[in-house]
Coordinates of C-alpha atoms in Angstrom, one line a residue:
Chain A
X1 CA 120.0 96.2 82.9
X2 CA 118.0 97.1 86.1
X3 CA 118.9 100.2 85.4
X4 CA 117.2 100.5 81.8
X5 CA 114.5 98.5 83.1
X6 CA 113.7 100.9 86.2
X7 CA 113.6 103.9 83.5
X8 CA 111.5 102.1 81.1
X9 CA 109.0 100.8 84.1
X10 CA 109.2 104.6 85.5
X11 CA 108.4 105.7 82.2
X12 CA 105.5 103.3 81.6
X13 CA 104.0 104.5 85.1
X14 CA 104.1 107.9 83.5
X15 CA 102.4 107.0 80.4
X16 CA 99.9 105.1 82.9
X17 CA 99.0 108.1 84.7
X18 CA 98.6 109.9 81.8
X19 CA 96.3 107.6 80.7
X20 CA 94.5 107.5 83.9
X21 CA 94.5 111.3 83.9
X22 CA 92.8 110.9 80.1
X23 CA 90.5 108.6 81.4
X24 CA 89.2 110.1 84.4
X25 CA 89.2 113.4 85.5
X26 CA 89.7 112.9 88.9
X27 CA 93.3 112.6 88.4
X28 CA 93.7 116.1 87.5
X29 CA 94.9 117.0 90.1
X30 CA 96.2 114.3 91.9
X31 CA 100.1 114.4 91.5
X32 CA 102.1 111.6 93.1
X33 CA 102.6 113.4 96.5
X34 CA 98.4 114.8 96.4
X35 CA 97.5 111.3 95.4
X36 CA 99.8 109.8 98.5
X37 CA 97.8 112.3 100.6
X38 CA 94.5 110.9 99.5
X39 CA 95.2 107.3 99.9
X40 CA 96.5 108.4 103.4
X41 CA 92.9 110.3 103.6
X42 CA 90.9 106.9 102.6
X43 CA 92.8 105.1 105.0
X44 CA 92.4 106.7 107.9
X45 CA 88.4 107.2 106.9
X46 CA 88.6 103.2 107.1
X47 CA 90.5 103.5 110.4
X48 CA 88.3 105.5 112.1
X49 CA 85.0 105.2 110.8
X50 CA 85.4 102.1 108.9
X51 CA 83.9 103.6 106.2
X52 CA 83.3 101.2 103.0
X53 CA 83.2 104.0 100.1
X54 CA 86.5 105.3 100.9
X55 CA 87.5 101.3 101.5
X56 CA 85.8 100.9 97.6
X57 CA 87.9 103.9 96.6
X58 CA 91.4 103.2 97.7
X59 CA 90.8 99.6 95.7
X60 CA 90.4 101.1 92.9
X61 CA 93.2 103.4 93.1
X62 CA 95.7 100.8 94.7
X63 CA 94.4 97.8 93.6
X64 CA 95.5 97.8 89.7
X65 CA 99.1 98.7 90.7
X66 CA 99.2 95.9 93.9
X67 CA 98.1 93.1 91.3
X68 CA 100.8 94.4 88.7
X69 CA 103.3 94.2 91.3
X70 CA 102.5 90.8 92.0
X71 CA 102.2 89.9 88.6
X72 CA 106.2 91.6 88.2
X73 CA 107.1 89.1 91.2
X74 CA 105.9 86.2 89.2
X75 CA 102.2 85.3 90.3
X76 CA 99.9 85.0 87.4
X77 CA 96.5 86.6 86.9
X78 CA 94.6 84.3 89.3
X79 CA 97.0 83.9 92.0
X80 CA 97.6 87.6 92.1
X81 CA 93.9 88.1 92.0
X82 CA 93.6 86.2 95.3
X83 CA 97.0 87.6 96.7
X84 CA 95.8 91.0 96.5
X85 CA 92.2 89.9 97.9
X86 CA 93.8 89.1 101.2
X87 CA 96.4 92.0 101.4
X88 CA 93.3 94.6 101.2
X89 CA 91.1 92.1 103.3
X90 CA 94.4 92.7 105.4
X91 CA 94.1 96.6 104.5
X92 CA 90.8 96.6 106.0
X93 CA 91.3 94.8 108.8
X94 CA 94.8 96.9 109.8
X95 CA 93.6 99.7 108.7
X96 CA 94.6 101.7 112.0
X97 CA 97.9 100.4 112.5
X98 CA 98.9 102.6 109.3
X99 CA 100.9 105.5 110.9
X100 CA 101.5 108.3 108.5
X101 CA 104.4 109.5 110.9
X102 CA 106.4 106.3 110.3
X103 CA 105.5 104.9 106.6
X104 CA 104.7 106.0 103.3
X105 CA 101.7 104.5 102.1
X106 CA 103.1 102.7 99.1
X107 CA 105.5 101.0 102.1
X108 CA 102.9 99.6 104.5
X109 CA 101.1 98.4 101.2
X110 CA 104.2 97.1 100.3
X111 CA 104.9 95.4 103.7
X112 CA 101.6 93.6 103.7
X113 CA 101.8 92.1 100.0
X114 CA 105.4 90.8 101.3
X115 CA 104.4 89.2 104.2
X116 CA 100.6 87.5 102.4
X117 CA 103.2 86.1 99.9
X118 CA 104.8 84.4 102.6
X119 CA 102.0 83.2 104.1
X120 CA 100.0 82.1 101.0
X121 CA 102.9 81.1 98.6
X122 CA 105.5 79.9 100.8
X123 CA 103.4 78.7 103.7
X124 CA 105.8 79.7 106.0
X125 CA 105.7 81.2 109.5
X126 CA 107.4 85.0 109.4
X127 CA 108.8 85.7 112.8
X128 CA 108.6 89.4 112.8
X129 CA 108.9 92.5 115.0
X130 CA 106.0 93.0 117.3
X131 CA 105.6 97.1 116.8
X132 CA 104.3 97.2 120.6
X133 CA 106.9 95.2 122.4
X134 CA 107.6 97.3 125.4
X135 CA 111.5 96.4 124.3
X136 CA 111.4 98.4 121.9
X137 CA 114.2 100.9 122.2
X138 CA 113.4 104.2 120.4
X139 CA 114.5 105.1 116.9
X140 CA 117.5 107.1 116.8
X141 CA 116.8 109.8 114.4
X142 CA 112.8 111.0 114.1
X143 CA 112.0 110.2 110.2
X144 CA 110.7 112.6 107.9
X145 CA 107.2 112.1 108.5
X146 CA 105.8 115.2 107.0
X147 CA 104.5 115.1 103.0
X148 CA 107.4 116.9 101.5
X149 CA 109.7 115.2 103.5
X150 CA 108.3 112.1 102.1
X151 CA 108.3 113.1 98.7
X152 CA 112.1 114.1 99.2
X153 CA 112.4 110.3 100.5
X154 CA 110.8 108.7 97.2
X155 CA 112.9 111.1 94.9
X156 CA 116.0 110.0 96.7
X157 CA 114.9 106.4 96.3
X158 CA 114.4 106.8 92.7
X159 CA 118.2 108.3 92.2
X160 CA 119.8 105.6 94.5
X161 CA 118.6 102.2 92.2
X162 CA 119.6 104.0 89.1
X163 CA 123.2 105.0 90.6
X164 CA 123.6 101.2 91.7
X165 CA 126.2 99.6 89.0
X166 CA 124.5 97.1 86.6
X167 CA 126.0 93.9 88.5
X168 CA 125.0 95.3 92.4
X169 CA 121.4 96.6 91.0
X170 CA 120.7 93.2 89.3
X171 CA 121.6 91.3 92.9
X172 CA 118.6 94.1 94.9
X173 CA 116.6 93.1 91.8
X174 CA 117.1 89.3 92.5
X175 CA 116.2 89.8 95.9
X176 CA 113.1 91.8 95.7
X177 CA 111.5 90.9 92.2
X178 CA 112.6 87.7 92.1
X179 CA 112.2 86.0 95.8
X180 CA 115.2 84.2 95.9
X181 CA 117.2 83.2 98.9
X182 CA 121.5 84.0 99.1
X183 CA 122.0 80.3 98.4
X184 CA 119.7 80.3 95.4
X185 CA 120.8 82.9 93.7
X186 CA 124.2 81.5 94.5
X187 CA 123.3 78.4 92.3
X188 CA 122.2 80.3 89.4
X189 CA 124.9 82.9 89.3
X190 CA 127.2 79.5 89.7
X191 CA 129.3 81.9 92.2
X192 CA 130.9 80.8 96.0
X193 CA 127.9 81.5 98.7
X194 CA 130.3 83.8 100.3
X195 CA 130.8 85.8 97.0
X196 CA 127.0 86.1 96.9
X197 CA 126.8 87.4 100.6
X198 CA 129.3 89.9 100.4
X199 CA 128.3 91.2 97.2
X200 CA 124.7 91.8 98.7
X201 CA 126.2 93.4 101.1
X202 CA 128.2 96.1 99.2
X203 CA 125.6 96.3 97.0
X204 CA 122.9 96.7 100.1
X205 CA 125.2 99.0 101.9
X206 CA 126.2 101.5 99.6
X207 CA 122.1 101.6 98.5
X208 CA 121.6 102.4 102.1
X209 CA 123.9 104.8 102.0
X210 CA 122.6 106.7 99.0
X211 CA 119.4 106.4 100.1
X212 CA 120.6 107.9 103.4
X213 CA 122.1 110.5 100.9
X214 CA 125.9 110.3 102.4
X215 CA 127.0 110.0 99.4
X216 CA 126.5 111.4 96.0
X217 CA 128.2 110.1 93.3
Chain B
X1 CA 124.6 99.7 124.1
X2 CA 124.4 97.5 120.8
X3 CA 127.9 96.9 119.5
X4 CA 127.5 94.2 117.0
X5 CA 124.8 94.5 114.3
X6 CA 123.7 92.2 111.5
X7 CA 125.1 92.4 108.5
X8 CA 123.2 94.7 105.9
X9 CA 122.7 91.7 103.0
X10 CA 121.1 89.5 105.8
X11 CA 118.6 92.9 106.7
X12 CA 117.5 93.5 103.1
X13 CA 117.1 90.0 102.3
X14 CA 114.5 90.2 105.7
X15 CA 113.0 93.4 104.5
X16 CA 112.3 91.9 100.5
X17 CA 110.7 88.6 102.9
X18 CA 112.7 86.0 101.4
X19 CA 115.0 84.6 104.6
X20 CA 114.5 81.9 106.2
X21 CA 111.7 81.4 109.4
X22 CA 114.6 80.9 111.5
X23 CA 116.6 83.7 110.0
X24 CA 113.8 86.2 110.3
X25 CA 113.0 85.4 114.3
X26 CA 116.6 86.5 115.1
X27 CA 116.0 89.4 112.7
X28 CA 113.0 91.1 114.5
X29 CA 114.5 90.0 117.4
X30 CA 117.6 91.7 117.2
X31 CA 116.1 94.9 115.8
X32 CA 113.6 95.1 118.7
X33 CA 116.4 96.6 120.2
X34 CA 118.7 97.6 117.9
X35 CA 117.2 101.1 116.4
X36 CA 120.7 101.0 113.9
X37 CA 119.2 98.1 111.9
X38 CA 115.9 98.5 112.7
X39 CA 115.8 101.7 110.9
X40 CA 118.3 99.7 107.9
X41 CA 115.4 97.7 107.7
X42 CA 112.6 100.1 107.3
X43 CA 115.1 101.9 105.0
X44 CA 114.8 98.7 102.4
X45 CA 111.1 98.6 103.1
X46 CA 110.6 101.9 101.5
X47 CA 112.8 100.9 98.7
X48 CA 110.2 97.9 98.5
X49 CA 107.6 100.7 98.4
X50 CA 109.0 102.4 95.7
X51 CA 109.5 99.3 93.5
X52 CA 105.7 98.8 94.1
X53 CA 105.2 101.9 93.3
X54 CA 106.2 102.1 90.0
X55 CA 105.2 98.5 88.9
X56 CA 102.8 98.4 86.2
X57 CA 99.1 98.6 86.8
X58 CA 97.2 95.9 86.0
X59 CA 93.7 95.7 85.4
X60 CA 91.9 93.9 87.8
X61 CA 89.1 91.6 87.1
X62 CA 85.6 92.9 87.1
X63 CA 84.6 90.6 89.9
X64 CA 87.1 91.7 92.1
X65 CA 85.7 94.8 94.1
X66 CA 82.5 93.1 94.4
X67 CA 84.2 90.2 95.9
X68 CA 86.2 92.0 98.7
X69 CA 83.3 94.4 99.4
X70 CA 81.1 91.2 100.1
X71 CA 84.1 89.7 102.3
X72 CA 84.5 92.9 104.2
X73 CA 80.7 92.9 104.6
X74 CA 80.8 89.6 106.4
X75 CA 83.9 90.3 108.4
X76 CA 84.2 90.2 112.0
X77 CA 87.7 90.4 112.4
X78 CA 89.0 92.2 115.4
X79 CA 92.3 92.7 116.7
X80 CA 93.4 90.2 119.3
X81 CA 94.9 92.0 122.4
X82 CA 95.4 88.9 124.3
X83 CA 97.8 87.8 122.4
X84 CA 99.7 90.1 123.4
X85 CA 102.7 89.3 126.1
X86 CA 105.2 90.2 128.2
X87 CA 103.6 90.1 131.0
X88 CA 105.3 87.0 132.2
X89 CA 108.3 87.4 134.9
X90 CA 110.3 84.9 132.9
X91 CA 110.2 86.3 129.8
X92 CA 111.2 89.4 131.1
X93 CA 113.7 91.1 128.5
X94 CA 113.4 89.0 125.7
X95 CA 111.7 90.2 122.8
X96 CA 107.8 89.5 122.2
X97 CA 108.3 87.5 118.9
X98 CA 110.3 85.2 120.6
X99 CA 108.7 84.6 123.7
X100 CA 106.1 83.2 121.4
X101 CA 108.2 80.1 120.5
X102 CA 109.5 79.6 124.3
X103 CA 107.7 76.8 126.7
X104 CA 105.9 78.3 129.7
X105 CA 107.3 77.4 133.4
X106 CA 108.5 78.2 136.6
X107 CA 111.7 79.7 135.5
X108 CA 112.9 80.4 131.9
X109 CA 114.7 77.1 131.5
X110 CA 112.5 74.8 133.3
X111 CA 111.2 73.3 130.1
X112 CA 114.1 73.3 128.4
X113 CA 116.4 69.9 127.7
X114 CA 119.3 69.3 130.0
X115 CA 123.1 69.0 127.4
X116 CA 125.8 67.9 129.4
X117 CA 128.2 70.2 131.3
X118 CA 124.7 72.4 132.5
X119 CA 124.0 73.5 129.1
X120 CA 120.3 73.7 128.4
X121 CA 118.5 73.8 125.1
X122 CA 115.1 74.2 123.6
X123 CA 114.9 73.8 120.1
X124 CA 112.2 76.7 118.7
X125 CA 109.8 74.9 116.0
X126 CA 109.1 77.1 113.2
X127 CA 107.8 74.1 110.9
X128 CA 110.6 75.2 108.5
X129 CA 110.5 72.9 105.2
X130 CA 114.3 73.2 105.0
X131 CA 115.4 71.3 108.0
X132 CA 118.9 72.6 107.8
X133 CA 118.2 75.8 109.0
X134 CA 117.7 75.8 112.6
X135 CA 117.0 78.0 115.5
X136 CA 117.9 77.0 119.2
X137 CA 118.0 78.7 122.8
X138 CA 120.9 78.1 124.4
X139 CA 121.7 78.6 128.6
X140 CA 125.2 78.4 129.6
X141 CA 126.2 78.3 133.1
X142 CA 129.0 81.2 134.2
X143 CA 132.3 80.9 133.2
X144 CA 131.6 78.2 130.7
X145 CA 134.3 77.6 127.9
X146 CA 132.8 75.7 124.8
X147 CA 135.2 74.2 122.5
X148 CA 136.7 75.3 119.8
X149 CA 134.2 75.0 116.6
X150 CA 134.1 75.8 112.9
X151 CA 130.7 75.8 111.0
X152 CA 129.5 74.0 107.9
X153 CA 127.7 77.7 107.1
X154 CA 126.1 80.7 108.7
X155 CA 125.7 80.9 112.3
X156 CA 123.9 83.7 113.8
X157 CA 124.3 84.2 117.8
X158 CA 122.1 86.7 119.5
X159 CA 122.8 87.5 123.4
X160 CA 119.3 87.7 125.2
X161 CA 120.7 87.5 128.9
X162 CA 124.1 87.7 130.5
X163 CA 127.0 87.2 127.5
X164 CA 129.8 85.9 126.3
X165 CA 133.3 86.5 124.7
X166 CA 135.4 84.8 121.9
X167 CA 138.3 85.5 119.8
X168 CA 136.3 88.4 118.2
X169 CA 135.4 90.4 120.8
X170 CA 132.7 90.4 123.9
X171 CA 129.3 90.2 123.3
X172 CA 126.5 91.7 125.9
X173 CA 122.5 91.4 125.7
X174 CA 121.4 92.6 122.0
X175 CA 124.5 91.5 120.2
X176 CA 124.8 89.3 117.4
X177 CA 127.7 87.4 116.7
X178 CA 128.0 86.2 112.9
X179 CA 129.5 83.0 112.2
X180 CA 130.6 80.9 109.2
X181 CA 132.3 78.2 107.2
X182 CA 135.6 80.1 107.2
X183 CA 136.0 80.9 110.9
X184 CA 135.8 78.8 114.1
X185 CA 135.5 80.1 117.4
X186 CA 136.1 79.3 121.2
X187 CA 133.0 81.1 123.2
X188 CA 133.6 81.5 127.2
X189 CA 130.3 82.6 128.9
X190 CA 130.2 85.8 131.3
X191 CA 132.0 84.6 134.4
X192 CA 129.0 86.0 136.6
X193 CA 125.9 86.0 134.8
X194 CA 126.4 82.7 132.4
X195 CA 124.6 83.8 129.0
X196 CA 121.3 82.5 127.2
X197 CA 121.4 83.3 123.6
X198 CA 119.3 82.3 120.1
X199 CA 121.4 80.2 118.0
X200 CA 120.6 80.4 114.0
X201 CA 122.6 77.9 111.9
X202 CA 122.5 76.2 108.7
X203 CA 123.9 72.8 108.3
X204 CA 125.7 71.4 112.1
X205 CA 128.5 72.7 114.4
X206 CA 131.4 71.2 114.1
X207 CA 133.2 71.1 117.4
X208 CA 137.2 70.3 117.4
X209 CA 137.7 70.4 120.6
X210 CA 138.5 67.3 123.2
X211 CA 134.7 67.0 123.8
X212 CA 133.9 67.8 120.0
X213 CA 132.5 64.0 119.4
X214 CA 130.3 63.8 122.1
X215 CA 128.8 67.2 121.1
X216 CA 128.4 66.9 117.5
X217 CA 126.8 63.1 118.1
X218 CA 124.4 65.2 120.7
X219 CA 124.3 67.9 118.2
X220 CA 124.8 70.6 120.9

């Protein structure tokens, strides 16, 4: 289901930027891994110099696929209209704590929508890791933080939710598209809490794992 | 050296943002020095990415640029640096986003609420809507046996100082210990060093022991 679903939605995004190509120029040339490397540009032209065309630019570009995400995680038009108002408020704001070495763009942006969810929707209080805690241990492996090793990364991402079997790919689905909690989903699904859990976690597992690409099948 | 790690449904559900307040604190906590599920958890973040990624664009309304250009125009944000901690001998090794939630005093305890047998406890508020789901510091004097307890659901035990060990295995600073309805467990604290831990549980304890009344009435 997910599966079809990711295809047809990858597809769409294809059609979309061949429309956007149609429509402007611009976007000639600006294949996925070019067009990372300019949002990664207009960011750190915010970052340093705080500078408000590149800050106008990077909504455009960002802004229409933000609010469609939203919109896929349930909001409708007006409350992903404000939701996406604070996370580039946010953008601006955080502008230099984007580090190219450790996140794709389309992660950070993705980290900031998750947690102005929480904060806006849910009104809750997200304890979460403090990136300058001297604690901090250091990672294990260095990440590949150059462009190709990120585009490697996103291909691999790609191949690992459409190997996930239809019943493990609709619990990630669940999870991320659908904001729901172990024990809610446990509800719907009418299935043991336990059941729920461990299914997440072969499910999670083995897409860590073919994200990690250790296994291939 | 970190030998037991959270399990991965429990690190993807923090990634996507849907656990609980008191779930997420013993997340980044844990992870803080854990680079194993620290770098799961980035690893689901990207996925995140890449679901964002290829989500439909949608046009935004006409208004919108204007209005976030006129907010950034008026913005005098700046990033807060004295919020940032660690400086305090008593909250030395435990990680920044929980210090946050931990009383201020003399010595890390101080503030915290005498239990009976030495046991101390603050109770970390998080202003969680779902009262069920709790998060608790725990001090246990050395060489402390707790009796034996089962759980109504999840339990999450993370080591900050000193340790302890159960049926399962020994558990040092960084650990986490998972818990739940099916298992029940009798903790003895590190002989020399005693061990203060965050406690994450849904629903209560249920101690079986001889002294398992008197703690479930205090809730301990």
């Amino acid at each position: 289901m997910f599966l079809e679903n990711t295809i047809e939605t990858a597809d769409i995004s294809a059609k979309m930027s061949y429309i956007d190509y149609k429509k402007d120029k611009a976007y000639k040339v600006l294949k996925p891994a070019v067009k990372d490397e300019e949002l990664t540009r207009l960011i750190s032209l915010v970052a340093t110099d705080k500078d408000k065309s590149a800050f106008s630019n990077l909504f455009k570009l960002v802004g229409p696929r933000i609010k469609g995400y939203l919109m896929k995680l349930g909001s409708n038009d007006i409350v992903a209209e404000d939701l996406l108002q604070e996370v580039m408020l946010t953008v601006w704001r955080k502008s230099e704590t984007f580090d190219r070495s450790k996140a794709a763009v389309s992660t950070w942006l993705f980290t900031i929508a998750r947690n102005k969810r929480i904060d806006m929707l849910r009104k809750e209080i997200r304890p979460q890791l403090d990136p300058m805690d001297p604690m901090l241990t250091p990672n294990e492996e260095e990440s590949a933080d150059d462009a190709y090793g990120s585009k490697q990364q996103s291909l691999k991402i790609n191949d690992a939710i459409s190997l996930l079997p239809d019943e493990q790919s609709k619990l990630i689905k669940m999870t991320y598209y659908e904001d729901k909690s172990h024990s809610v989903i446990a509800e719907e699904l009418k299935m043991p809490l336990g059941t729920v859990k461990s299914r997440i976690r072969l499910a999670s597992t083995r897409l860590k794992k073919l994200l990690e690409g250790t296994i291939h099948d | 050296m970190i030998k037991h790690h959270l399990h991965s449904e429990i690190l993807l559900s923090y990634a996507a943002g849907n656990s609980s307040p008191s779930e997420s604190l013993i997340v980044a906590s844990h992870i803080t020095s854990c680079s194993k599920c620290r770098r799961d958890v980035e690893t689901f973040e990207k996925l995140g990415g890449k679901l964002l990624e290829i989500s439909n664009s949608v046009e935004v309304d006409s208004s919108s640029l204007d209005n976030i250009m006129s907010r950034i125009n008026n913005d005098d944000y700046s990033i807060d640096s004295s919020d940032v901690l660690g400086t305090s001998d008593i909250f030395k090794n435990i990680p920044v986003v929980l210090q946050k939630y931990l009383p201020d005093g003399d010595s890390l305890t101080e503030n915290w609420k005498k239990g009976i047998g030495g046991i101390k406890y603050f109770d970390i508020d998080l202003g969680q809507s779902n009262k069920n789901t709790r998060a608790r510091m725990l001090s246990i004097p050395p060489g402390k046996k707790l009796p034996n307890h089962g759980h109504e659901a999840q339990e999450l035990t993370l080591v900050i100082h000193g340790g302890f060990s159960d049926e399962n295995g020994s558990y040092d600073a960084g650990d986490v210990a998972i818990e739940d309805e099916n298992n029940s467990h009798t903790p003895i604290s590190d002989p020399k060093e005693g061990c203060v831990c965050l406690v994450v549980y849904e629903g209560k304890l249920k101690f079986k022991g001889l002294f398992g009344p008197i703690l479930n009435f205090l809730k301990i």
